[in-house]
Amino acid sequence: MTADLDRARELLARAERVVVFTGAGVSAESGVPTFRGPGGLWKTFRPDQLATPEAFARDPRLVWEWYGWRREVLAACRPNLAHVAIARWMLQRGGATLVTQNVDDLHERGAVEAALGLARQGCLRGAAAGVGCPGGGEADEAARRAAAFAAAESVAPIRLHGSIFHARCTRCGARREHRGRVDASNEADLPRCACGGLLRPDVVWFGEALPEGALRAAFGAAASAGACLVIGTAGAVHPAAGLVDETAGAGGRVVVVDPGETAYDGMADVRLWGAAGEVVPGILRDA
Ligand code: APR
């Protein structure tokens, strides 16, 4: 493993631009179920009943009940070492783009943790550098927190499949953050938009197109990247899964981290068989 770790570090350090592409596996150690692995959501639940526009039209109460449950599971989860290591590395090196298929908010929360840690060490780069000297008073701590939150925003992921903590109106299309508890006991109490339209989770369901802007930005970044670090995705769901081909097709290198088999194993320049929380910090330390 050590030789592979060194090789992965070398490939990433040599690439001017890097894309980090994540799937459900990066959040597995935080307690978030994956979809297709052991104990995966699609082993227990039927996607045609819960994750299609037709299912929502048929029974919005059932669909909201399920997303309400997933939100509660997520609320009890914390970012793991992989989420924090990715953000810390991106904040320190620059030139990296994070693309996720996940609808959880653990990358963003991991980025805040990473940025706060760097700010407290006085190591936050760029505009935030030196804000609030370590060990200073309350004002310094407030300045550090503000700088850390701004820095965390700068490494936020491109979301290909939306966000479970946002909702969209089925009538006017308005989108907004939506974190509250959902009372799905009857249809009349389901969340509604100011226009009166029924809100739906702002995630991409099977059979739906991906958000155009996110898709263009993600595939554009992948095509110009010298390396793609793939973490915790089986690579089974297109068009998102095609992102890695963009990098490989343009001569870029591919590093894959996953304890199980993936669709990318044949094209990987370095294949690291292990859990994200155990392997990723080692790859990204000083990379
Ligand atoms: N660390 C890294 N990878 C892991 C870990 C771990 N601790 N645990 C499991 N994995 C790997 C599995 O081996 C598998 O390859 O994570 C991958 C998860 O694959 P899927 O469950 O298929 O999830 P993902 O690839 O993200 O699914 C893609 O499918 O259902 C849709 O929209 C949904 O975004 C999702 C898309």
Coordinates of N, CA, C and O and ligand atoms in Angstrom, one line a residue, residues 22-29 33-38 40 42 101-103 161 204 206 231-237 240 257-262 274-277, ligand 1:
T22 N -16.6 12.2 -5.8 CA -17.0 11.4 -4.7 C -18.4 10.8 -4.9 O -19.2 11.4 -5.6
G23 N -18.6 9.7 -4.3 CA -19.9 9.0 -4.2 C -20.2 8.7 -2.8 O -19.5 9.0 -1.8
A24 N -21.3 7.9 -2.6 CA -21.8 7.5 -1.3 C -20.7 7.0 -0.3 O -20.8 7.2 0.9
G25 N -19.7 6.3 -0.9 CA -18.7 5.6 -0.1 C -17.9 6.6 0.8 O -17.5 6.2 1.9
V26 N -17.8 7.9 0.3 CA -17.0 8.8 1.1 C -17.7 9.2 2.4 O -17.1 9.6 3.4
S27 N -19.0 9.0 2.5 CA -19.8 9.3 3.7 C -20.1 8.0 4.5 O -20.7 8.1 5.6
A28 N -19.7 6.8 4.0 CA -20.1 5.6 4.7 C -19.6 5.6 6.1 O -20.4 5.2 7.0
E29 N -18.4 6.0 6.4 CA -17.8 5.9 7.7 C -18.5 7.0 8.7 O -18.2 7.0 9.9
P33 N -25.8 5.4 4.8 CA -25.9 4.2 4.0 C -25.5 4.5 2.6 O -25.8 5.6 2.0
T34 N -24.8 3.6 1.9 CA -24.6 3.7 0.5 C -25.8 3.3 -0.2 O -26.8 3.0 0.4
F35 N -25.8 3.1 -1.6 CA -27.0 2.7 -2.3 C -26.9 1.2 -2.7 O -27.9 0.5 -2.5
R36 N -25.7 0.7 -3.2 CA -25.7 -0.6 -3.7 C -24.8 -1.6 -2.9 O -24.9 -2.8 -3.1
G37 N -24.0 -1.0 -1.9 CA -23.2 -1.9 -1.1 C -24.0 -2.7 -0.1 O -25.2 -2.5 0.0
P38 N -23.3 -3.5 0.7 CA -24.0 -4.2 1.8 C -24.8 -3.2 2.7 O -24.2 -2.1 3.1
G40 N -27.0 -1.3 1.6 CA -27.3 -0.1 0.8 C -28.8 0.2 0.7 O -29.6 -0.8 0.9
W42 N -30.8 0.8 -1.8 CA -31.6 0.1 -2.8 C -31.7 -1.4 -2.5 O -32.3 -2.1 -3.3
Q101 N -21.6 13.3 -6.2 CA -22.9 12.7 -6.5 C -23.8 12.7 -5.3 O -25.0 12.5 -5.4
N102 N -23.2 13.0 -4.1 CA -24.0 12.8 -2.8 C -24.9 14.0 -2.6 O -24.6 15.1 -3.1
V103 N -26.0 13.7 -1.9 CA -27.0 14.8 -1.6 C -26.8 15.2 -0.2 O -27.6 16.1 0.3
H161 N -26.1 15.7 -8.2 CA -27.4 15.1 -8.0 C -28.3 15.9 -7.0 O -29.2 15.4 -6.3
V204 N -31.8 15.0 -7.8 CA -32.1 14.4 -9.1 C -32.6 13.0 -9.0 O -31.9 12.2 -8.4
F206 N -34.2 9.3 -10.6 CA -34.0 8.5 -11.8 C -34.9 9.0 -12.9 O -36.0 9.3 -12.7
I231 N -13.3 8.7 -5.3 CA -13.5 8.1 -3.9 C -14.9 7.7 -3.7 O -15.9 8.4 -3.7
G232 N -15.1 6.3 -3.4 CA -16.3 5.8 -2.9 C -17.5 5.9 -3.9 O -18.6 6.2 -3.5
T233 N -17.3 5.6 -5.1 CA -18.4 5.4 -6.1 C -18.2 4.2 -6.9 O -17.1 3.9 -7.4
A234 N -19.3 3.4 -7.1 CA -19.3 2.2 -7.9 C -19.2 2.6 -9.4 O -18.8 1.8 -10.2
G235 N -19.6 3.9 -9.7 CA -19.5 4.3 -11.1 C -20.6 3.7 -12.0 O -20.5 3.4 -13.2
A236 N -21.8 3.4 -11.3 CA -22.9 2.7 -12.0 C -23.9 3.6 -12.6 O -24.7 3.2 -13.4
V237 N -23.9 4.9 -12.2 CA -25.0 5.8 -12.7 C -24.5 6.9 -13.6 O -23.7 7.8 -13.1
A240 N -23.3 11.0 -14.6 CA -22.2 11.4 -13.6 C -21.0 10.5 -13.7 O -19.9 11.0 -13.7
V257 N -10.0 5.2 -4.9 CA -10.0 4.7 -3.6 C -11.4 4.0 -3.3 O -12.4 4.7 -3.4
D258 N -11.4 2.8 -3.0 CA -12.6 2.1 -2.7 C -12.3 0.7 -2.2 O -11.4 0.0 -2.7
P259 N -13.0 0.2 -1.2 CA -12.8 -1.2 -0.6 C -13.3 -2.2 -1.6 O -13.0 -3.4 -1.4
G260 N -14.2 -1.9 -2.5 CA -14.9 -2.8 -3.3 C -14.6 -2.5 -4.8 O -13.9 -1.6 -5.1
E261 N -15.1 -3.4 -5.7 CA -14.8 -3.2 -7.1 C -15.6 -2.0 -7.6 O -16.7 -1.8 -7.1
T262 N -15.1 -1.3 -8.6 CA -15.8 -0.2 -9.3 C -15.6 -0.3 -10.8 O -14.8 -1.1 -11.3
G274 N -9.3 0.3 0.0 CA -9.5 0.6 1.4 C -10.6 1.6 1.6 O -11.2 2.2 0.6
A275 N -10.9 1.9 2.9 CA -12.0 2.8 3.2 C -11.4 4.3 3.1 O -10.3 4.5 3.4
A276 N -12.3 5.2 2.7 CA -11.9 6.5 2.4 C -11.3 7.2 3.7 O -10.3 7.8 3.6
G277 N -11.9 7.0 4.8 CA -11.4 7.6 6.1 C -10.1 7.2 6.5 O -9.3 7.9 7.1
Ligands
APR1 N1 -14.9 4.2 1.8 C1 -14.8 4.3 0.4 N2 -15.7 3.7 -0.4 C2 -16.7 2.9 0.2 C3 -16.8 2.8 1.6 C4 -15.8 3.5 2.4 N3 -15.8 3.4 3.7 N4 -17.8 2.0 1.9 C5 -18.4 1.6 0.7 N5 -17.7 2.2 -0.4 C6 -17.9 2.1 -1.8 C7 -18.6 0.8 -2.3 O1 -17.6 -0.2 -2.5 C8 -19.1 1.3 -3.6 O2 -18.2 1.1 -4.7 O3 -18.7 3.1 -2.2 C9 -19.4 2.8 -3.4 C10 -20.8 3.2 -3.3 O4 -21.4 2.9 -4.5 P1 -23.0 3.2 -4.6 O5 -23.7 2.6 -3.5 O6 -23.4 2.7 -6.0 O7 -23.1 4.7 -4.6 P2 -22.8 5.8 -5.7 O8 -21.8 5.4 -6.6 O9 -22.5 7.1 -5.0 O10 -24.2 5.9 -6.5 C11 -24.4 6.8 -7.5 O11 -26.7 6.3 -7.7 O12 -28.6 5.8 -6.5 C12 -28.0 6.8 -7.2 O13 -28.2 9.1 -7.1 C13 -27.7 8.1 -6.4 O14 -25.8 9.5 -6.3 C14 -26.2 8.1 -6.3 C15 -25.8 7.4 -7.5

